Short mmCIF file of C-alpha atoms (C1' of nucleotides) in Angstrom, two decimals:
data_model
loop_
_atom_site.label_atom_id
_atom_site.label_comp_id
_atom_site.label_asym_id
_atom_site.label_seq_id
_atom_site.Cartn_x
_atom_site.Cartn_y
_atom_site.Cartn_z
CA MET A 1 136.51 -87.40 -154.23
CA ARG A 2 133.86 -87.09 -156.98
CA ARG A 3 133.37 -88.38 -160.49
CA LEU A 4 136.13 -90.65 -161.71
CA MET A 5 139.10 -89.12 -163.54
CA ILE A 6 141.60 -90.28 -166.06
CA LYS A 7 144.48 -92.28 -164.62
CA PRO A 8 147.13 -89.65 -164.10
CA GLU A 9 149.88 -91.89 -165.45
CA LEU A 10 148.04 -92.38 -168.73
CA CYS A 11 146.93 -88.81 -169.08
CA LYS A 12 147.67 -86.91 -172.27
CA VAL A 13 147.29 -83.41 -170.95
CA ASP A 14 151.02 -82.89 -171.36
CA THR A 15 150.78 -83.89 -174.99
CA ALA A 16 148.13 -81.29 -175.62
CA LEU A 17 149.99 -78.64 -173.67
CA GLY A 18 153.18 -79.38 -175.54
CA ILE A 19 151.43 -78.34 -178.72
CA ILE A 20 149.51 -75.26 -177.69
CA VAL A 21 152.12 -73.81 -175.39
CA GLY A 22 154.38 -71.21 -176.86
CA LYS A 23 154.53 -67.53 -176.17
CA TRP A 24 152.53 -66.63 -179.28
CA LYS A 25 150.71 -69.79 -180.29
CA PRO A 26 147.37 -69.16 -178.61
CA THR A 27 147.30 -65.64 -180.00
CA ILE A 28 148.05 -66.85 -183.51
CA LEU A 29 145.43 -69.57 -183.29
CA LEU A 30 142.82 -67.13 -182.04
CA HIS A 31 143.45 -64.75 -184.90
CA LEU A 32 143.15 -67.60 -187.36
CA LEU A 33 139.98 -68.80 -185.67
CA VAL A 34 138.50 -65.37 -186.28
CA GLU A 35 139.83 -64.76 -189.77
CA ASP A 36 140.38 -68.28 -191.03
CA THR A 37 143.17 -67.21 -193.40
CA LEU A 38 145.82 -64.55 -192.99
CA ARG A 39 149.00 -63.62 -194.78
CA PHE A 40 152.26 -63.50 -192.90
CA ASN A 41 152.44 -59.76 -192.64
CA ALA A 42 148.77 -59.43 -191.82
CA LEU A 43 149.35 -61.64 -188.82
CA LYS A 44 152.39 -59.64 -187.92
CA ARG A 45 150.36 -56.43 -187.97
CA LYS A 46 147.77 -58.01 -185.70
CA ILE A 47 150.44 -59.02 -183.21
CA PRO A 48 152.64 -55.94 -183.11
CA ASP A 49 155.07 -57.18 -180.46
CA ILE A 50 156.08 -60.34 -182.23
CA THR A 51 159.28 -60.40 -184.23
CA GLN A 52 159.48 -61.92 -187.68
CA ARG A 53 161.69 -64.65 -186.37
CA MET A 54 159.25 -65.64 -183.66
CA LEU A 55 156.25 -65.49 -185.95
CA THR A 56 157.97 -67.79 -188.41
CA LYS A 57 159.02 -70.20 -185.70
CA GLN A 58 155.64 -70.46 -184.06
CA LEU A 59 153.87 -70.85 -187.36
CA ARG A 60 156.25 -73.60 -188.44
CA GLU A 61 155.55 -75.48 -185.24
CA LEU A 62 151.79 -75.10 -185.61
CA GLU A 63 152.08 -76.32 -189.19
CA GLU A 64 154.18 -79.27 -188.09
CA GLU A 65 151.35 -80.40 -185.81
CA GLY A 66 148.71 -79.94 -188.48
CA LEU A 67 146.87 -77.08 -186.81
CA VAL A 68 147.71 -74.58 -189.51
CA SER A 69 148.40 -74.97 -193.20
CA ARG A 70 150.76 -72.87 -195.27
CA THR A 71 150.23 -72.02 -198.89
CA VAL A 72 152.90 -70.33 -200.96
CA TYR A 73 151.98 -68.46 -204.11
CA PRO A 74 154.99 -68.22 -206.41
CA VAL A 75 154.72 -64.52 -207.08
CA VAL A 76 156.91 -61.62 -206.32
CA PRO A 77 156.89 -60.10 -203.83
CA PRO A 78 156.06 -63.37 -202.07
CA LYS A 79 152.56 -64.26 -200.97
CA VAL A 80 152.10 -66.83 -198.25
CA GLU A 81 148.80 -67.63 -196.62
CA TYR A 82 148.25 -69.32 -193.31
CA THR A 83 144.96 -71.05 -192.71
CA ILE A 84 143.62 -72.86 -189.70
CA THR A 85 142.86 -76.49 -190.49
CA PRO A 86 139.63 -78.26 -189.53
CA TYR A 87 141.75 -80.12 -187.06
CA GLY A 88 143.03 -76.88 -185.57
CA LYS A 89 139.47 -75.70 -185.17
CA LYS A 90 138.84 -78.56 -182.79
CA LEU A 91 140.90 -76.65 -180.26
CA GLU A 92 138.37 -73.87 -180.10
CA PRO A 93 136.31 -75.21 -177.19
CA ILE A 94 139.46 -75.77 -175.16
CA LEU A 95 140.79 -72.31 -175.86
CA HIS A 96 137.42 -70.87 -175.02
CA ALA A 97 137.26 -72.74 -171.72
CA MET A 98 140.76 -71.62 -170.83
CA HIS A 99 139.89 -68.04 -171.62
CA GLU A 100 136.89 -68.18 -169.32
CA TRP A 101 138.90 -69.78 -166.56
CA GLY A 102 141.70 -67.25 -166.96
CA LYS A 103 139.24 -64.38 -166.80
CA ALA A 104 137.70 -65.75 -163.62
CA HIS A 105 141.15 -66.18 -162.18
CA ILE A 106 142.02 -62.56 -162.77
CA GLU A 107 138.78 -61.39 -161.21
CA ARG A 108 139.31 -63.64 -158.23
CA LYS A 109 142.76 -62.25 -157.64
CA SER A 110 141.52 -58.69 -157.73
CA GLN A 111 138.97 -59.37 -154.97
CA PRO A 112 140.82 -61.45 -152.40
CA SER A 113 137.73 -61.68 -150.20
CA THR A 114 136.25 -64.41 -152.36
CA GLU A 115 136.33 -67.69 -150.50
CA GLU A 116 135.62 -70.74 -152.65
CA MET B 1 134.77 -68.20 -190.36
CA ARG B 2 132.12 -69.59 -187.99
CA ARG B 3 130.73 -68.72 -184.60
CA LEU B 4 132.21 -65.59 -183.13
CA MET B 5 135.26 -65.90 -180.93
CA ILE B 6 136.81 -63.91 -178.15
CA LYS B 7 138.77 -60.91 -179.30
CA PRO B 8 142.30 -62.26 -179.49
CA GLU B 9 143.78 -59.16 -177.89
CA LEU B 10 141.54 -59.51 -174.83
CA CYS B 11 141.93 -63.22 -174.52
CA LYS B 12 143.01 -64.73 -171.22
CA VAL B 13 144.19 -68.07 -172.49
CA ASP B 14 147.75 -67.07 -171.69
CA THR B 15 146.76 -66.31 -168.12
CA ALA B 16 145.31 -69.78 -167.71
CA LEU B 17 148.27 -71.42 -169.40
CA GLY B 18 150.71 -69.52 -167.22
CA ILE B 19 149.17 -71.23 -164.22
CA ILE B 20 148.77 -74.80 -165.36
CA VAL B 21 151.98 -75.03 -167.32
CA GLY B 22 154.91 -76.53 -165.55
CA LYS B 23 156.61 -79.81 -166.16
CA TRP B 24 154.78 -81.54 -163.30
CA LYS B 25 151.75 -79.39 -162.56
CA PRO B 26 149.13 -81.25 -164.57
CA THR B 27 150.33 -84.54 -163.14
CA ILE B 28 150.15 -83.24 -159.60
CA LEU B 29 146.69 -81.78 -160.15
CA LEU B 30 145.42 -85.01 -161.63
CA HIS B 31 146.63 -87.02 -158.68
CA LEU B 32 144.95 -84.60 -156.33
CA LEU B 33 141.77 -84.70 -158.36
CA VAL B 34 141.70 -88.46 -157.88
CA GLU B 35 142.76 -88.59 -154.23
CA ASP B 36 141.74 -85.17 -152.99
CA THR B 37 144.44 -85.14 -150.30
CA LEU B 38 147.96 -86.50 -150.38
CA ARG B 39 151.04 -86.17 -148.24
CA PHE B 40 154.28 -84.93 -149.73
CA ASN B 41 155.95 -88.31 -149.92
CA ALA B 42 152.82 -90.03 -151.12
CA LEU B 43 152.80 -87.67 -154.09
CA LYS B 44 156.46 -88.29 -154.60
CA ARG B 45 155.89 -92.01 -154.74
CA LYS B 46 153.15 -91.55 -157.30
CA ILE B 47 155.47 -89.49 -159.51
CA PRO B 48 158.70 -91.42 -159.30
CA ASP B 49 160.73 -89.25 -161.67
CA ILE B 50 160.20 -86.00 -159.86
CA THR B 51 162.85 -84.74 -157.48
CA GLN B 52 162.03 -83.39 -154.07
CA ARG B 53 163.16 -79.99 -155.16
CA MET B 54 160.83 -79.92 -158.14
CA LEU B 55 157.89 -81.32 -156.21
CA THR B 56 158.29 -78.60 -153.62
CA LYS B 57 158.59 -75.89 -156.24
CA GLN B 58 155.58 -76.94 -158.25
CA LEU B 59 153.44 -77.38 -155.16
CA ARG B 60 154.39 -73.94 -153.89
CA GLU B 61 153.36 -72.40 -157.18
CA LEU B 62 150.05 -74.26 -157.22
CA GLU B 63 149.45 -73.14 -153.65
CA GLU B 64 150.29 -69.56 -154.58
CA GLU B 65 147.53 -69.58 -157.17
CA GLY B 66 145.01 -71.11 -154.81
CA LEU B 67 144.66 -74.43 -156.62
CA VAL B 68 146.11 -76.46 -153.79
CA SER B 69 146.17 -75.93 -150.06
CA ARG B 70 148.91 -77.00 -147.69
CA THR B 71 148.38 -78.10 -144.12
CA VAL B 72 151.24 -78.67 -141.74
CA TYR B 73 150.78 -80.86 -138.68
CA PRO B 74 153.37 -80.00 -136.04
CA VAL B 75 154.46 -83.54 -135.35
CA VAL B 76 157.66 -85.35 -135.83
CA PRO B 77 158.50 -86.67 -138.31
CA PRO B 78 156.72 -83.88 -140.17
CA LYS B 79 153.32 -84.38 -141.70
CA VAL B 80 152.19 -82.11 -144.49
CA GLU B 81 149.06 -82.62 -146.49
CA TYR B 82 148.25 -81.20 -149.87
CA THR B 83 144.63 -80.89 -150.85
CA ILE B 84 143.03 -79.67 -154.02
CA THR B 85 140.83 -76.65 -153.40
CA PRO B 86 137.27 -76.27 -154.74
CA TYR B 87 138.75 -73.66 -157.01
CA GLY B 88 141.35 -76.09 -158.29
CA LYS B 89 138.61 -78.57 -159.04
CA LYS B 90 137.18 -76.14 -161.53
CA LEU B 91 140.08 -77.01 -163.78
CA GLU B 92 138.88 -80.56 -164.14
CA PRO B 93 136.79 -80.09 -167.28
CA ILE B 94 139.65 -78.29 -168.97
CA LEU B 95 142.16 -80.94 -168.08
CA HIS B 96 139.74 -83.57 -169.23
CA ALA B 97 139.21 -81.86 -172.56
CA MET B 98 142.93 -81.49 -173.06
CA HIS B 99 143.47 -85.13 -172.28
CA GLU B 100 140.92 -86.14 -174.88
CA TRP B 101 142.41 -83.83 -177.46
CA GLY B 102 145.92 -85.05 -176.69
CA LYS B 103 144.84 -88.66 -177.04
CA ALA B 104 143.23 -87.95 -180.40
CA HIS B 105 146.36 -86.14 -181.48
CA ILE B 106 148.54 -89.13 -180.72
CA GLU B 107 146.21 -91.47 -182.58
CA ARG B 108 146.13 -89.12 -185.51
CA LYS B 109 149.90 -89.02 -185.71
CA SER B 110 150.17 -92.78 -185.67
CA GLN B 111 147.88 -93.09 -188.69
CA PRO B 112 149.04 -90.40 -191.11
CA SER B 113 146.37 -91.38 -193.65
CA THR B 114 143.67 -89.52 -191.71
CA GLU B 115 142.64 -86.46 -193.63
CA GLU B 116 140.56 -84.04 -191.64
"C1'" DT C 1 168.19 -44.34 -209.64
"C1'" DA C 2 166.53 -45.23 -205.17
"C1'" DA C 3 163.34 -46.98 -202.12
"C1'" DG C 4 159.73 -50.11 -200.75
"C1'" DT C 5 157.41 -54.66 -200.27
"C1'" DA C 6 156.80 -59.57 -198.76
"C1'" DA C 7 158.41 -63.38 -196.38
"C1'" DG C 8 161.55 -64.91 -194.66
"C1'" DT C 9 167.23 -66.52 -192.59
"C1'" DA C 10 171.44 -66.18 -189.94
"C1'" DT C 11 173.86 -65.03 -186.00
"C1'" DC C 12 174.29 -64.09 -181.48
"C1'" DC C 13 172.68 -63.27 -176.84
"C1'" DT C 14 169.64 -63.37 -172.37
"C1'" DA C 15 166.34 -65.15 -169.23
"C1'" DA C 16 163.70 -68.68 -167.34
"C1'" DA C 17 162.78 -73.36 -166.41
"C1'" DG C 18 164.34 -77.47 -164.91
"C1'" DG C 19 167.53 -80.69 -162.55
"C1'" DG C 20 171.45 -83.14 -159.43
"C1'" DT C 21 173.32 -83.68 -155.16
"C1'" DA C 22 174.10 -83.01 -150.57
"C1'" DC C 23 172.42 -81.40 -146.36
"C1'" DT C 24 169.05 -80.37 -142.26
"C1'" DG C 25 166.29 -81.76 -137.59
"C1'" DT C 26 163.77 -84.87 -134.70
"C1'" DT C 27 162.02 -89.18 -133.34
"C1'" DA C 28 160.91 -94.31 -133.59
"C1'" DG C 29 162.38 -98.78 -134.15
"C1'" DA C 30 166.15 -102.70 -134.76
"C1'" DT D 1 174.09 -97.13 -131.44
"C1'" DC D 2 172.73 -96.92 -136.13
"C1'" DT D 3 169.35 -96.35 -139.48
"C1'" DA D 4 165.17 -94.85 -141.57
"C1'" DA D 5 161.28 -91.70 -142.17
"C1'" DC D 6 159.45 -87.16 -143.38
"C1'" DA D 7 159.47 -82.72 -145.56
"C1'" DG D 8 161.93 -80.02 -146.92
"C1'" DT D 9 166.51 -76.21 -148.26
"C1'" DA D 10 170.95 -74.68 -150.38
"C1'" DC D 11 173.91 -74.46 -154.00
"C1'" DC D 12 175.19 -74.88 -158.48
"C1'" DC D 13 174.72 -76.28 -163.20
"C1'" DT D 14 172.42 -77.34 -168.01
"C1'" DT D 15 168.87 -76.86 -171.34
"C1'" DT D 16 165.35 -74.54 -173.66
"C1'" DA D 17 162.65 -70.72 -175.00
"C1'" DG D 18 162.59 -66.36 -176.43
"C1'" DG D 19 164.44 -62.12 -178.54
"C1'" DA D 20 167.36 -58.19 -181.08
"C1'" DT D 21 169.41 -57.07 -185.21
"C1'" DA D 22 171.02 -57.35 -189.74
"C1'" DC D 23 170.66 -59.48 -194.12
"C1'" DT D 24 168.41 -61.64 -198.49
"C1'" DT D 25 165.73 -61.88 -203.18
"C1'" DA D 26 163.08 -60.18 -206.96
"C1'" DC D 27 160.07 -57.12 -208.54
"C1'" DT D 28 157.30 -52.50 -208.69
"C1'" DT D 29 156.61 -47.73 -208.20
"C1'" DA D 30 158.10 -42.82 -207.54
#
DNA sequence: TAAGTAAGTATCCTAAAGGGTACTGTTAGA
DNA sequence: TCTAACAGTACCCTTTAGGATACTTACTTA
């Protein structure tokens, strides 16, 4: 039974998940955590399988929630930079913990003998 | 730029998300983290909006991943108990961190003056 | 003159997740 | 004799997320 938990009915895990879930959102955030600022096409090159449409959509949603900021330079051809906000950086420990858990999960599945 | 991160292309965040995402999975896990063991209908009563079909589905998926174990007692009417596994309990810190982040996110949205 | 670049939109389509409702079998209790 | 309890399944339908492809604009370089 252990250490007391949050009341499930008041829990905001779903709120957090609603914001970081999206086929490409964690990937985008991780790239921006590494590089801090990236242009649209630079991101696209780093995530080869994403389409332009999807990259735009996911970035717009991340911007909407304040995790990423978008700066347009009125030049031609266009220049648009995406930067992770200080607020977005607060997700880093969570992403890191999920990565570790996911890695352990994969290892566990590959050696089904593990009991625990 | 800060403290070095996981290489985005090797990151297992998506693996972890694939397992905890599901409309009712966090809620179910939280209830089981509080109570440790619950019968099917007890869970259903705790989550009034879920349908039987959905509860069954989500539980089966959690069982599949080893987060929850299912014990059937061959009595009538049926008795089936769902228990969180030690492995499932390892998600607690992550769920807790997401809850805290989600709560902060809601507060932040309600006071749009906050700059940071 | 033609092609390339950057950062997108517009349109249409598919797949996956989620949900409603009705049904099952066996027993205890009213 | 009828109803309720428990733990589901079967069947079908709607919503949402994700994706393929083509198009746009304005400028530069070959």
